XYZ file of N, CA and C in Angstrom:
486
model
N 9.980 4.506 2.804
C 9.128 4.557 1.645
C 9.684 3.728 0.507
N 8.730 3.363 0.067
C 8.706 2.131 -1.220
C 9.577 0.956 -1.154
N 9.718 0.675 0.442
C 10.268 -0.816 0.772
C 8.671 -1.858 0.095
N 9.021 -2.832 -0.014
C 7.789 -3.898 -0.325
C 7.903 -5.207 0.893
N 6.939 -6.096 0.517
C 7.175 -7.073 1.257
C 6.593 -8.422 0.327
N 6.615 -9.525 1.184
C 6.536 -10.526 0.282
C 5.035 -11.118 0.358
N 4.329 -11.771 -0.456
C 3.319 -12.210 -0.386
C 3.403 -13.441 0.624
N 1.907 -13.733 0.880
C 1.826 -15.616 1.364
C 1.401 -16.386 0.194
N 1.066 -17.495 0.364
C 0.471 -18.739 -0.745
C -0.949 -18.575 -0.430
N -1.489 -17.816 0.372
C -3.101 -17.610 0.432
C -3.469 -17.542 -0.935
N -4.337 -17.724 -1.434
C -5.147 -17.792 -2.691
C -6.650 -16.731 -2.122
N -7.002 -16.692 -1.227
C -8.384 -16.028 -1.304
C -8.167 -14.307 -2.014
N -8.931 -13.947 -2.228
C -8.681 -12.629 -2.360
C -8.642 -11.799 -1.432
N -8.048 -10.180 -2.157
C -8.021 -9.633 -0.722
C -8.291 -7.798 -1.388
N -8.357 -7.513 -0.984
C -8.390 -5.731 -0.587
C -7.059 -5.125 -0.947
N -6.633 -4.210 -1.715
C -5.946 -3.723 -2.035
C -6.729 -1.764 -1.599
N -5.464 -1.253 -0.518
C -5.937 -0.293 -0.004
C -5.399 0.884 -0.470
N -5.512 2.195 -0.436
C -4.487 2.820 -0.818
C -4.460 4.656 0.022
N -3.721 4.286 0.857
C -3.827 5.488 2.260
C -3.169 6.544 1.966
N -3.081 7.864 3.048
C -1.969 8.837 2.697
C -1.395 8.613 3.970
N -0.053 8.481 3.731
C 0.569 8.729 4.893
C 0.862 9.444 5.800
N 0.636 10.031 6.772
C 0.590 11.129 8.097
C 1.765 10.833 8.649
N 2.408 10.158 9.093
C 3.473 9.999 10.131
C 4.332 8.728 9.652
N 5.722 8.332 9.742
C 6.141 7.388 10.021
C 7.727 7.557 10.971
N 7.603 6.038 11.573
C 8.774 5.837 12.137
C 9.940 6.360 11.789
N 10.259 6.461 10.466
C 11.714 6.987 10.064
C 11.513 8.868 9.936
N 10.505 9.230 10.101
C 10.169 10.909 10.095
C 9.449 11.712 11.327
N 9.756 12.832 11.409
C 9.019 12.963 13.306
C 7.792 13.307 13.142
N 7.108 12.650 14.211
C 5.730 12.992 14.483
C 5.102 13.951 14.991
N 4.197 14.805 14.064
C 3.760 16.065 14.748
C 3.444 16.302 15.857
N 3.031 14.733 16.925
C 2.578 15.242 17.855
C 2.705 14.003 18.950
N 2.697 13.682 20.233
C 3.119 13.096 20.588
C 1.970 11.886 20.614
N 0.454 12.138 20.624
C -0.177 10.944 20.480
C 0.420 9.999 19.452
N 0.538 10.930 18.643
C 1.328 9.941 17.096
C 2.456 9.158 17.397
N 3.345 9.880 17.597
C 4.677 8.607 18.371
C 4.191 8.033 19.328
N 3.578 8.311 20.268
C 3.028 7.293 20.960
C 2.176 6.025 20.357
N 1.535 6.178 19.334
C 1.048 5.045 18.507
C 1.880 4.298 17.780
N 2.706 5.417 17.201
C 3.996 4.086 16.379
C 4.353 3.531 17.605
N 5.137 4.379 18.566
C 6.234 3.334 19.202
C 5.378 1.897 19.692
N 3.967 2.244 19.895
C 3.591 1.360 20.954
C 2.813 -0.383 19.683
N 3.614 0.040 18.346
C 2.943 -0.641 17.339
C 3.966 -2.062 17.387
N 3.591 -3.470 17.655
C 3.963 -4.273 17.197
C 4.137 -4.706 16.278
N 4.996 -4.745 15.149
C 5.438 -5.109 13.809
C 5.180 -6.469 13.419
N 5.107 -7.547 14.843
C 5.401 -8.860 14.484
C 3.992 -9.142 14.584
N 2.852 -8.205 14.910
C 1.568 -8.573 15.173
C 0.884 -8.787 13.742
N -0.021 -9.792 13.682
C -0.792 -9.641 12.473
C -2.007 -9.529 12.771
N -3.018 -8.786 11.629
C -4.113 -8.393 11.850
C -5.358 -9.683 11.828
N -6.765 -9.578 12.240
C -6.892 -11.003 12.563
C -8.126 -10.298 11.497
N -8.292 -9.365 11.114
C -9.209 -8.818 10.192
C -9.110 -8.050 9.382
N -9.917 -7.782 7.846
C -9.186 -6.518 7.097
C -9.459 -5.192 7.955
N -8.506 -4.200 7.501
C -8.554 -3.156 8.280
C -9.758 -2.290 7.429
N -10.256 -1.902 8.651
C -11.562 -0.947 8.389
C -11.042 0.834 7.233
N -11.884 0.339 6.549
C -10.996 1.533 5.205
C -11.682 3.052 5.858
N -12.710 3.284 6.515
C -12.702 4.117 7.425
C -11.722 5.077 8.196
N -11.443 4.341 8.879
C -10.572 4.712 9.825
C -9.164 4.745 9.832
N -8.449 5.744 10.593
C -6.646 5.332 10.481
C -6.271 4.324 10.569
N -4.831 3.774 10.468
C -4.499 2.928 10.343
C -2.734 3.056 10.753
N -2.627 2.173 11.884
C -1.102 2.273 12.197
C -0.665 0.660 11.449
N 0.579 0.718 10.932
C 0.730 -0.610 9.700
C 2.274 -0.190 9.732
N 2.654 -1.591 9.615
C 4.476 -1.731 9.541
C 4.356 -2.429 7.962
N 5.460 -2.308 7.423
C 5.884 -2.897 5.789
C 6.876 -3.873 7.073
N 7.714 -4.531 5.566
C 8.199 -6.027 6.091
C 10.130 -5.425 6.737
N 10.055 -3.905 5.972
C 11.850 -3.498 7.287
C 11.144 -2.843 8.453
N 9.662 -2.986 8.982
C 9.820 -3.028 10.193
C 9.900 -1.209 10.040
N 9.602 -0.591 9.305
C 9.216 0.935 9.344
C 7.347 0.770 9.721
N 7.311 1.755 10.382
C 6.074 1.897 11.117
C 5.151 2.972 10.785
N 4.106 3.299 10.252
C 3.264 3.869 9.339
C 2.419 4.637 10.412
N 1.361 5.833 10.209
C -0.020 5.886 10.964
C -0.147 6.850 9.631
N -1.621 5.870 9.125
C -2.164 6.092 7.410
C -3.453 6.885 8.300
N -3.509 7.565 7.110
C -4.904 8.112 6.710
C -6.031 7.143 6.722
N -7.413 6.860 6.153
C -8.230 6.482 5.950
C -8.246 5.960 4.352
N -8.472 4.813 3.766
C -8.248 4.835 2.517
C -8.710 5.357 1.894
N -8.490 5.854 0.861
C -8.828 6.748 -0.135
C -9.522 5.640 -1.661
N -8.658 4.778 -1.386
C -8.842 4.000 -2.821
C -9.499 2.289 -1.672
N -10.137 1.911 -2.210
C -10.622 0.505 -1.647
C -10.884 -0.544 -2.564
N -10.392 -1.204 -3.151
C -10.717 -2.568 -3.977
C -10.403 -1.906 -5.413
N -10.836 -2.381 -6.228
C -11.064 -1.750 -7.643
C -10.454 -2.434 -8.424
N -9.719 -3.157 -8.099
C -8.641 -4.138 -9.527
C -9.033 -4.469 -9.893
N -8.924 -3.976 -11.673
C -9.722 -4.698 -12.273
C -8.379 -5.913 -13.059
N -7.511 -5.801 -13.045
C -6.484 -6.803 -13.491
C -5.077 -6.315 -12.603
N -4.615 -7.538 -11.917
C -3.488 -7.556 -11.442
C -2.569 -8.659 -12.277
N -0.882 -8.560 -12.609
C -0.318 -9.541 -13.140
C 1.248 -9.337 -12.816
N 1.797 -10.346 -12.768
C 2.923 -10.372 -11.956
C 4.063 -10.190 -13.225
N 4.677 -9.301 -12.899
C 5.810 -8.652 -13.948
C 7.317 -8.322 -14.041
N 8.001 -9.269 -14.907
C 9.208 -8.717 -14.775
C 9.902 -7.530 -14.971
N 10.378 -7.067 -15.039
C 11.320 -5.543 -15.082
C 12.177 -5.664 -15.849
N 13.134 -4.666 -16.409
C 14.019 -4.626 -17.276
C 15.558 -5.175 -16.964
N 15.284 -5.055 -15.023
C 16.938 -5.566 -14.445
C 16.690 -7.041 -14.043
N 15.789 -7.522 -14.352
C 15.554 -9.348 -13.699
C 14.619 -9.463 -12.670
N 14.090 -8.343 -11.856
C 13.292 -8.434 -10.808
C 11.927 -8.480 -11.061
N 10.998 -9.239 -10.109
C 9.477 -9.322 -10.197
C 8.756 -8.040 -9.567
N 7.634 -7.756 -10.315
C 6.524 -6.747 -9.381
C 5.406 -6.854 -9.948
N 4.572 -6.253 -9.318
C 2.956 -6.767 -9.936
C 1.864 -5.657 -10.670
N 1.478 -5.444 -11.767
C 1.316 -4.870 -12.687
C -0.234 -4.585 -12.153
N -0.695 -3.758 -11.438
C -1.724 -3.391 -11.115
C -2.886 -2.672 -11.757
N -3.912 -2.715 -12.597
C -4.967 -2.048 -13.213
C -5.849 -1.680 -12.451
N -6.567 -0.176 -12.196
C -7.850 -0.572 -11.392
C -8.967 0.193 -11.906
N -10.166 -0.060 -11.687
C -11.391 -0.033 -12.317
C -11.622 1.588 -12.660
N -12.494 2.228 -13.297
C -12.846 3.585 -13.599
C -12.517 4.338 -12.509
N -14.082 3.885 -11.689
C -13.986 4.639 -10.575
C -12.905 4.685 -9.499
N -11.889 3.682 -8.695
C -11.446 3.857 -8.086
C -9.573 4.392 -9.157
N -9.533 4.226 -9.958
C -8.720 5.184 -10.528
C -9.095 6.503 -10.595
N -10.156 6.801 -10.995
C -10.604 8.588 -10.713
C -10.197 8.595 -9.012
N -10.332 8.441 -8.288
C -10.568 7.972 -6.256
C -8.559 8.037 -6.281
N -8.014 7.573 -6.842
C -6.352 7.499 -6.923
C -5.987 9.033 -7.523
N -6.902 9.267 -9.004
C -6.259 10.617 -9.427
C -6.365 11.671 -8.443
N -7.404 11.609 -7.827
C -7.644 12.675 -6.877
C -7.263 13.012 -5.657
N -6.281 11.577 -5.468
C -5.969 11.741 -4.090
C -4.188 12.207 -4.177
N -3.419 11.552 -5.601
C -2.456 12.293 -6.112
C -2.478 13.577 -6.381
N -3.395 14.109 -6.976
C -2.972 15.481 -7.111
C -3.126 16.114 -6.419
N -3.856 15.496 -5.017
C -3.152 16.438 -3.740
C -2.610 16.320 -2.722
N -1.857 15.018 -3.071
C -0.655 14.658 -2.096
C 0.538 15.418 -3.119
N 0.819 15.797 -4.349
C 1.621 15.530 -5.003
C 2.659 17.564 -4.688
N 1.595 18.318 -4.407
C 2.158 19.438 -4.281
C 2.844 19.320 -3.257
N 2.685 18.607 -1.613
C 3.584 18.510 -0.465
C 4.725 17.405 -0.945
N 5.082 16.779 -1.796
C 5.411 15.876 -1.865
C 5.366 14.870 -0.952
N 3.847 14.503 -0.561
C 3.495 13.648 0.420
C 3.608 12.191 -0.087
N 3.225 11.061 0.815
C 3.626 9.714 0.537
C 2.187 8.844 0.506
N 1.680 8.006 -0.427
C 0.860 7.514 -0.265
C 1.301 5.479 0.050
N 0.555 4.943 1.014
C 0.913 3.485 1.375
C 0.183 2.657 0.348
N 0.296 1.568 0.019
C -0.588 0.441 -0.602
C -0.665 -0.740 0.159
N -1.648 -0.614 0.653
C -1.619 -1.619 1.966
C -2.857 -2.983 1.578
N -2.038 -4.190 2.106
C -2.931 -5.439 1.875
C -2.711 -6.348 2.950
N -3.755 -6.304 3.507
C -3.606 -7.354 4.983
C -2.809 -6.734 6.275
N -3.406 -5.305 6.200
C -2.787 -4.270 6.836
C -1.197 -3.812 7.143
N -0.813 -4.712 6.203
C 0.801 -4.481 5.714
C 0.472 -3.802 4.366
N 1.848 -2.725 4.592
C 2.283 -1.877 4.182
C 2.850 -2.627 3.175
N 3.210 -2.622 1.281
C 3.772 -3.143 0.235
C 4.290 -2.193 0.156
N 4.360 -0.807 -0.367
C 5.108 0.183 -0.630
C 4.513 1.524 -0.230
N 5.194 2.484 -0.120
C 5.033 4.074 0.352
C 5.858 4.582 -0.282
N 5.430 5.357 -1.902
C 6.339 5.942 -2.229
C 5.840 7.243 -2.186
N 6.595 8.360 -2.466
C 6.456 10.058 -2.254
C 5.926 9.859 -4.169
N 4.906 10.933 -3.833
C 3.646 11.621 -5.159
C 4.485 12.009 -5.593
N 5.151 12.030 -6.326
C 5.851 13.394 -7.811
C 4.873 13.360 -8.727
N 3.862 12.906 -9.345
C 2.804 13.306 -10.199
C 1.532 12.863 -10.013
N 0.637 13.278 -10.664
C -0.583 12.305 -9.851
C -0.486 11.050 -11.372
N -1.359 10.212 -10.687
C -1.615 8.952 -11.173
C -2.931 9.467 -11.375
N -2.587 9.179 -13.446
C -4.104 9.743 -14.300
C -4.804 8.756 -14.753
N -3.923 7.614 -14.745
C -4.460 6.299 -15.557
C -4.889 4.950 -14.796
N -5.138 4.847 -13.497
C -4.751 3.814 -12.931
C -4.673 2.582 -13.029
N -2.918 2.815 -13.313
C -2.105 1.897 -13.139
C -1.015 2.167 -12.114
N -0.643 0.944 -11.367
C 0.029 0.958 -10.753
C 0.832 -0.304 -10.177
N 2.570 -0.201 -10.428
C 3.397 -1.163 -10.317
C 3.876 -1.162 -8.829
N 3.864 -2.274 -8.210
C 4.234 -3.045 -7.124
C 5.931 -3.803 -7.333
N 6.879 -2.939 -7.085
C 8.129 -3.703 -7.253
C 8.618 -3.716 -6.010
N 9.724 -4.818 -5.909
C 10.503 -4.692 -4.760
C 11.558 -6.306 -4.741
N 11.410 -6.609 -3.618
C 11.898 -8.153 -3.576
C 11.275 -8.923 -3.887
N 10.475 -8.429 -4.587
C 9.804 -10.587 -5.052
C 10.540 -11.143 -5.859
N 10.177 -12.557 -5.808
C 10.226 -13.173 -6.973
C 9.342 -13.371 -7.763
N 9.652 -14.404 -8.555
C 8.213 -14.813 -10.008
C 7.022 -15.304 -8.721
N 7.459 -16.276 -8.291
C 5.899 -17.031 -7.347
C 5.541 -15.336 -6.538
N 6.313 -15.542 -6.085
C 5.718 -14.495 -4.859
C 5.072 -13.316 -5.365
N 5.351 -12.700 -6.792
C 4.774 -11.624 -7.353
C 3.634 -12.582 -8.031
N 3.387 -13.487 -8.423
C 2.339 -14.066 -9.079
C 1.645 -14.377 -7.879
N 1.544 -15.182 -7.232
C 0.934 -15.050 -5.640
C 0.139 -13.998 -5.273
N 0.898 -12.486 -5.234
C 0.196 -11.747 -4.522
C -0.803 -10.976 -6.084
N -0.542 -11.256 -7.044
C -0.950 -10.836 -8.229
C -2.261 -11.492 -8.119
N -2.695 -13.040 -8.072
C -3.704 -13.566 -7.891
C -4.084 -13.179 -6.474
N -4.056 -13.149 -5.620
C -4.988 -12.820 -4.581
C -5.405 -11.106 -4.916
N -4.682 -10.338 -5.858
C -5.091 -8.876 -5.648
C -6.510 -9.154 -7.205
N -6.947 -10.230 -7.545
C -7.962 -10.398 -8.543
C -7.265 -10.490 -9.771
N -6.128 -11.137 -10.495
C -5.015 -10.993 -11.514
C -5.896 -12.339 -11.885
């Protein structure tokens, strides 16, 4: 949870998703269909389409930890993305999102937030971060940190509608 990964130089836009997490590789799976889906998940595979916000979703982040998400909860909504430095030198991307799918985020925090469950932010069916709920998210906003740099957080800042 809350590993990130790096953007591409794609420019089109894209879908910014936002799942609950059910299972991952580094935690045991309730049941054996479930490990049977991680284990059998190729990490190095890429998706040749956006992932259907419907339906589950098995998704690796970029250390190669292995996900099986919920259905999204949150689907598009940015209304401003912008790529941001931090207070220690590092880049992340300053996420805003629209009325409605911020109400669609508050609601899905405040009830992941009593299990201290994990929600994914997934774009191009990679996993950017999974961090554990400690409060719900009232305002939506939401920061994207990790390893980027300036391009690479501005990069994925413009393709998320920044």
């Amino acid at each position: 949870p809350g590993t990130t990964t790096s953007a591409t130089a794609v420019t089109e836009s894209i879908a910014l998703q936002v799942r609950p997490v059910e299972v991952t590789s580094t935690v045991g799976a309730p049941d054996s269909q479930a490990l049977q889906d991680l284990t059998a998940l190729d990490c190095d595979e890429s998706l040749e389409t956006e992932p259907d916000p419907d339906a589950p979703l098995a998704a690796c982040d970029d250390a190669g930890v292995k996900y099986l998400l919920g259905p999204a909860e949150v689907v598009g909504g940015v209304a401003s993305a912008q790529a941001q430095e931090d207070a220690a030198g590092g880049w992340g991307v300053a996420i805003e999102l629209d009325d409605e799918q911020a109400a669609e985020l508050e609601v899905l925090t405040e009830a992941l937030v009593a299990g201290a469950d994990a929600v994914a932010l997934v774009v191009d069916g990679r996993v950017l971060s999974a961090p554990v709920v400690q409060e719900p998210l009232r305002d939506g906003e939401v920061l994207l940190s990790g390893d980027y740099d300036e391009a690479e957080a501005a990069a994925l800042a413009e393709r998320l509608g920044g």
